[in-house]
Coordinates of N, CA and C in Angstrom, one line a residue:
M1 N 87.9 85.7 97.0 CA 88.4 87.0 97.2 C 88.6 87.6 95.8
D2 N 88.0 88.7 95.5 CA 88.2 89.4 94.3 C 89.1 90.7 94.5
F3 N 89.9 91.0 93.6 CA 90.8 92.1 93.8 C 90.9 92.9 92.5
V4 N 91.2 94.2 92.6 CA 91.4 95.1 91.5 C 92.7 95.8 91.7
F5 N 93.6 95.8 90.7 CA 94.8 96.5 90.7 C 94.6 97.8 89.9
L6 N 94.7 99.0 90.6 CA 94.5 100.2 89.9 C 95.7 101.0 89.7
D7 N 95.8 101.7 88.6 CA 97.0 102.6 88.3 C 96.5 103.9 87.9
L8 N 97.0 105.0 88.6 CA 96.6 106.3 88.2 C 97.5 106.8 87.1
A9 N 96.9 107.3 86.0 CA 97.6 107.6 84.8 C 98.5 108.9 85.0
K10 N 99.8 108.7 84.7 CA 100.8 109.8 84.8 C 100.6 110.6 86.1
A11 N 100.4 109.8 87.2 CA 100.1 110.4 88.5 C 101.1 111.4 89.0
F12 N 102.4 111.1 88.9 CA 103.4 112.0 89.4 C 103.5 113.3 88.6
D13 N 103.1 113.2 87.3 CA 103.1 114.4 86.4 C 101.9 115.3 86.6
K14 N 100.8 114.7 87.0 CA 99.5 115.4 87.1 C 99.1 115.9 88.4
V15 N 99.9 115.7 89.5 CA 99.5 116.2 90.8 C 99.3 117.7 90.7
P16 N 98.1 118.2 90.9 CA 97.9 119.6 90.9 C 98.5 120.3 92.1
H17 N 99.4 121.2 91.9 CA 100.1 121.9 93.0 C 99.2 122.5 94.0
Q18 N 98.2 123.2 93.5 CA 97.3 124.0 94.4 C 96.6 123.0 95.3
R19 N 96.1 121.9 94.8 CA 95.4 120.9 95.7 C 96.4 120.2 96.6
L20 N 97.6 120.0 96.1 CA 98.7 119.4 97.0 C 99.0 120.4 98.1
L21 N 99.2 121.6 97.8 CA 99.5 122.6 98.8 C 98.4 122.7 99.9
E22 N 97.1 122.7 99.5 CA 96.0 122.7 100.4 C 96.0 121.5 101.3
T23 N 96.3 120.4 100.8 CA 96.4 119.1 101.5 C 97.5 119.2 102.5
L24 N 98.7 119.7 102.1 CA 99.9 119.7 103.0 C 99.6 120.7 104.1
K25 N 98.9 121.8 103.8 CA 98.6 122.8 104.9 C 97.7 122.1 105.9
K26 N 96.7 121.3 105.5 CA 95.8 120.6 106.4 C 96.6 119.6 107.3
H27 N 97.7 119.2 106.8 CA 98.5 118.2 107.6 C 99.6 119.0 108.4
G28 N 99.5 120.3 108.5 CA 100.4 121.1 109.3 C 101.7 121.5 108.7
I29 N 101.9 121.2 107.4 CA 103.2 121.6 106.7 C 103.1 123.0 106.3
R30 N 104.1 123.8 106.6 CA 104.0 125.3 106.3 C 105.3 125.8 105.7
A31 N 105.3 127.1 105.4 CA 106.4 128.0 105.1 C 107.4 127.4 104.1
K32 N 108.6 127.2 104.6 CA 109.7 126.9 103.7 C 109.5 125.6 102.8
L33 N 109.0 124.6 103.4 CA 108.7 123.4 102.6 C 107.7 123.6 101.5
L34 N 106.6 124.4 101.8 CA 105.6 124.7 100.9 C 106.2 125.5 99.7
S35 N 107.1 126.4 100.0 CA 107.6 127.3 99.0 C 108.5 126.4 98.0
V36 N 109.2 125.5 98.6 CA 110.1 124.6 97.8 C 109.2 123.8 96.8
I37 N 108.1 123.4 97.2 CA 107.2 122.6 96.4 C 106.5 123.4 95.4
S38 N 106.0 124.6 95.8 CA 105.2 125.4 94.9 C 106.0 126.3 94.0
N39 N 107.2 126.6 94.2 CA 108.0 127.5 93.3 C 108.9 126.7 92.3
K40 N 108.3 125.7 91.7 CA 109.1 124.9 90.8 C 109.1 125.6 89.4
K41 N 110.3 125.7 88.8 CA 110.4 126.2 87.4 C 111.2 125.2 86.6
Q42 N 111.0 125.3 85.3 CA 111.8 124.4 84.4 C 112.1 125.1 83.1
R43 N 113.1 124.6 82.5 CA 113.4 125.1 81.1 C 114.1 123.9 80.4
V44 N 114.2 124.0 79.1 CA 114.8 122.9 78.4 C 116.0 123.4 77.6
C45 N 116.9 122.5 77.3 CA 118.1 122.9 76.5 C 118.1 121.9 75.3
I46 N 118.2 122.5 74.1 CA 118.3 121.7 72.8 C 119.4 122.3 72.0
K47 N 120.4 121.4 71.8 CA 121.6 121.8 71.0 C 122.3 123.1 71.6
G48 N 122.4 123.1 72.9 CA 123.1 124.3 73.6 C 122.2 125.5 73.7
R49 N 121.0 125.5 73.3 CA 120.1 126.7 73.4 C 119.1 126.5 74.5
W50 N 119.0 127.4 75.4 CA 118.0 127.3 76.5 C 116.8 128.1 76.3
S51 N 115.7 127.4 76.7 CA 114.4 128.1 76.6 C 114.3 129.1 77.8
S52 N 113.2 129.8 77.8 CA 112.9 130.7 79.0 C 112.4 129.8 80.2
W53 N 112.6 130.3 81.4 CA 112.0 129.5 82.5 C 110.5 129.7 82.6
I54 N 109.8 128.6 82.9 CA 108.4 128.6 83.1 C 108.1 127.9 84.4
S55 N 107.0 128.4 85.0 CA 106.5 127.8 86.2 C 105.8 126.5 86.0
E56 N 106.0 125.5 86.9 CA 105.3 124.2 86.8 C 104.0 124.4 87.7
W57 N 102.9 123.8 87.2 CA 101.7 123.9 88.0 C 101.2 122.5 88.4
S58 N 101.9 121.5 88.0 CA 101.6 120.2 88.4 C 102.8 119.3 88.5
G59 N 102.7 118.2 89.2 CA 103.7 117.2 89.3 C 104.5 117.2 90.6
V60 N 105.1 116.1 90.9 CA 106.0 115.9 92.1 C 107.2 115.3 91.6
P61 N 108.4 115.4 92.3 CA 109.6 114.8 91.9 C 109.5 113.3 91.7
Q62 N 109.9 112.8 90.5 CA 109.8 111.3 90.3 C 111.1 110.6 90.6
G63 N 110.9 109.4 91.0 CA 112.1 108.6 91.4 C 112.7 109.0 92.7
S64 N 111.9 109.6 93.5 CA 112.4 110.1 94.8 C 111.5 109.7 95.9
V65 N 112.1 109.6 97.1 CA 111.2 109.4 98.3 C 110.3 110.5 98.5
L66 N 110.7 111.8 98.3 CA 109.8 112.9 98.5 C 108.6 112.9 97.5
G67 N 108.8 112.5 96.3 CA 107.7 112.4 95.3 C 106.7 111.4 95.8
S68 N 107.1 110.2 96.2 CA 106.2 109.2 96.7 C 105.5 109.7 97.9
L69 N 106.2 110.3 98.8 CA 105.6 110.8 100.1 C 104.6 111.9 99.8
L70 N 104.9 112.8 98.9 CA 103.9 113.9 98.6 C 102.7 113.3 98.0
F71 N 102.8 112.3 97.1 CA 101.7 111.7 96.5 C 100.9 110.9 97.5
L72 N 101.5 110.2 98.4 CA 100.7 109.5 99.5 C 100.0 110.5 100.4
I73 N 100.5 111.6 100.6 CA 99.8 112.6 101.4 C 98.6 113.1 100.6
L74 N 98.8 113.3 99.3 CA 97.7 113.8 98.5 C 96.5 112.8 98.4
N75 N 96.9 111.5 98.3 CA 95.8 110.5 98.1 C 95.5 109.8 99.4
N76 N 95.8 110.4 100.5 CA 95.5 109.8 101.8 C 94.0 109.6 102.0
N77 N 93.2 110.4 101.4 CA 91.7 110.3 101.6 C 91.1 109.4 100.5
L78 N 91.9 108.8 99.7 CA 91.3 107.9 98.6 C 90.4 106.9 99.2
D79 N 90.6 106.3 100.3 CA 89.8 105.2 100.8 C 88.7 105.7 101.8
E80 N 88.4 107.0 101.9 CA 87.3 107.4 102.7 C 86.0 106.9 102.1
D81 N 85.1 106.3 103.0 CA 83.8 105.8 102.6 C 83.9 104.6 101.6
I82 N 85.0 103.9 101.7 CA 85.2 102.7 100.9 C 85.0 101.5 101.8
N83 N 84.2 100.5 101.4 CA 84.0 99.4 102.3 C 84.9 98.2 102.0
S84 N 85.5 98.2 100.8 CA 86.4 97.1 100.5 C 87.8 97.4 101.2
H85 N 88.6 96.5 101.2 CA 90.0 96.7 101.7 C 90.8 97.4 100.6
I86 N 91.7 98.3 101.1 CA 92.5 99.1 100.2 C 94.0 99.1 100.7
L87 N 94.9 98.8 99.7 CA 96.3 99.0 100.0 C 96.8 100.0 99.0
K88 N 97.6 101.0 99.5 CA 98.1 102.1 98.6 C 99.6 102.2 98.7
F89 N 100.2 102.4 97.6 CA 101.6 102.8 97.6 C 101.8 103.7 96.4
A90 N 102.1 105.0 96.7 CA 102.3 106.0 95.6 C 101.1 105.9 94.7
D91 N 101.3 105.7 93.4 CA 100.2 105.8 92.4 C 99.5 104.4 92.2
D92 N 99.9 103.4 92.9 CA 99.3 102.1 92.8 C 98.4 101.8 93.9
T93 N 97.2 101.3 93.6 CA 96.2 101.0 94.6 C 95.7 99.6 94.3
K94 N 95.5 98.8 95.4 CA 94.9 97.5 95.3 C 93.7 97.5 96.2
M95 N 92.6 97.1 95.6 CA 91.4 97.0 96.4 C 90.9 95.5 96.3
F96 N 90.5 95.0 97.5 CA 90.0 93.6 97.4 C 88.9 93.4 98.4
K97 N 88.1 92.4 98.1 CA 86.9 92.2 98.9 C 86.5 90.7 98.7
E98 N 86.0 90.1 99.8 CA 85.5 88.8 99.7 C 84.1 88.9 99.1
V99 N 83.8 88.2 98.0 CA 82.6 88.3 97.3 C 81.9 87.0 97.3
R100 N 80.8 86.9 98.1 CA 80.0 85.6 98.2 C 78.7 85.7 97.5
N101 N 78.2 86.9 97.2 CA 76.9 87.0 96.6 C 76.8 88.3 95.8
S102 N 75.6 88.5 95.2 CA 75.5 89.7 94.3 C 75.6 91.0 95.1
A103 N 75.2 91.0 96.4 CA 75.3 92.2 97.2 C 76.8 92.6 97.4
D104 N 77.6 91.6 97.6 CA 79.1 91.9 97.7 C 79.6 92.4 96.4
C105 N 79.2 91.8 95.3 CA 79.6 92.2 94.0 C 79.2 93.7 93.8
S106 N 78.0 94.0 94.1 CA 77.5 95.4 94.0 C 78.3 96.4 94.8
Q107 N 78.7 95.9 96.0 CA 79.5 96.8 96.9 C 80.8 97.1 96.4
L108 N 81.5 96.0 95.8 CA 82.8 96.2 95.1 C 82.7 97.2 94.0
Q109 N 81.6 97.1 93.2 CA 81.4 98.0 92.1 C 81.2 99.4 92.6
A110 N 80.4 99.5 93.6 CA 80.1 100.9 94.2 C 81.4 101.5 94.7
D111 N 82.3 100.7 95.3 CA 83.6 101.2 95.8 C 84.4 101.6 94.6
L112 N 84.4 100.9 93.5 CA 85.1 101.3 92.3 C 84.6 102.6 91.8
D113 N 83.3 102.8 91.8 CA 82.7 104.0 91.3 C 83.1 105.2 92.2
K114 N 83.2 105.0 93.5 CA 83.7 106.0 94.4 C 85.1 106.4 94.1
L115 N 85.9 105.4 93.8 CA 87.3 105.8 93.4 C 87.4 106.6 92.1
V116 N 86.6 106.3 91.2 CA 86.5 107.1 89.9 C 86.1 108.5 90.3
L117 N 85.1 108.7 91.1 CA 84.7 110.0 91.5 C 85.8 110.8 92.3
W118 N 86.6 110.0 93.1 CA 87.7 110.7 93.8 C 88.7 111.2 92.8
A119 N 89.0 110.3 91.8 CA 90.0 110.7 90.8 C 89.6 112.0 90.0
Q120 N 88.3 112.0 89.7 CA 87.8 113.2 89.0 C 87.9 114.5 89.9
K121 N 87.5 114.3 91.1 CA 87.6 115.5 92.0 C 89.0 116.0 92.2
W122 N 90.0 115.1 92.2 CA 91.4 115.4 92.5 C 92.1 115.6 91.2
Q123 N 91.4 115.7 90.0 CA 92.0 116.0 88.7 C 93.0 114.9 88.3
M124 N 92.6 113.7 88.6 CA 93.5 112.5 88.2 C 92.6 111.6 87.4
E125 N 93.2 110.6 86.8 CA 92.4 109.6 86.1 C 93.1 108.2 86.2
F126 N 92.3 107.2 86.1 CA 92.9 105.8 86.2 C 93.3 105.4 84.7
N127 N 94.4 104.8 84.6 CA 94.9 104.2 83.4 C 94.2 102.9 83.2
V128 N 93.2 102.8 82.5 CA 92.4 101.6 82.3 C 93.2 100.5 81.8
D129 N 94.1 100.8 80.9 CA 94.9 99.7 80.3 C 95.8 99.0 81.3
K130 N 96.2 99.7 82.4 CA 97.0 99.1 83.4 C 96.3 98.6 84.6
C131 N 95.0 98.8 84.6 CA 94.1 98.3 85.7 C 93.8 96.8 85.4
K132 N 93.9 96.0 86.4 CA 93.7 94.6 86.3 C 92.7 94.0 87.3
L133 N 92.0 93.0 86.9 CA 91.1 92.3 87.8 C 91.6 90.9 88.2
G134 N 91.4 90.5 89.4 CA 91.8 89.1 89.7 C 90.8 88.5 90.7
G135 N 90.9 87.2 90.9 CA 90.1 86.6 91.9 C 89.1 85.6 91.2
G136 N 88.0 85.3 92.0 CA 87.0 84.4 91.5 C 85.9 85.1 90.9
F137 N 86.0 85.6 89.7 CA 84.9 86.4 89.1 C 83.8 85.5 88.5
D138 N 83.9 84.2 88.6 CA 82.8 83.3 88.0 C 81.4 83.7 88.6
H139 N 81.4 83.9 90.0 CA 80.2 84.2 90.6 C 79.6 85.6 90.2
V140 N 80.5 86.5 89.8 CA 80.0 87.8 89.4 C 79.2 87.7 88.1
N141 N 79.6 86.8 87.2 CA 78.8 86.6 86.0 C 77.4 86.0 86.2
R142 N 77.3 85.2 87.3 CA 76.1 84.6 87.6 C 75.1 85.6 88.2
H143 N 75.6 86.6 88.9 CA 74.7 87.5 89.7 C 74.5 88.8 89.1
V144 N 75.2 89.2 88.1 CA 75.0 90.5 87.5 C 74.1 90.5 86.3

């Protein structure tokens, strides 16, 4: 069994609001909840002086159930057209597949390529430094 641990880089900061809102609408979420999510503003205070309010165009609340739920709704389609097994929780994804020959190895690589394309389409990217491989990769070296 080979497995890949994937981490989306700064996922909660980078969720594009427009794409999130479109996805939520497709799931039947409307009106008040959408306005709460889309009308986020922020400002900073340094030594008692406040900046002007600015609108946020990306991100979901971090450290909250709502943030994780919104992200799960956004990446619900991550595993479409993927042949390997996938487990998702918030910005962490685990993909695994039994690899017995070079065809299985190629399929796992094709699935990884599909995930990279998904990330690009949804304006996200994988943090390569936090992505890990595990399993019996000896056979991969023999067949690639």
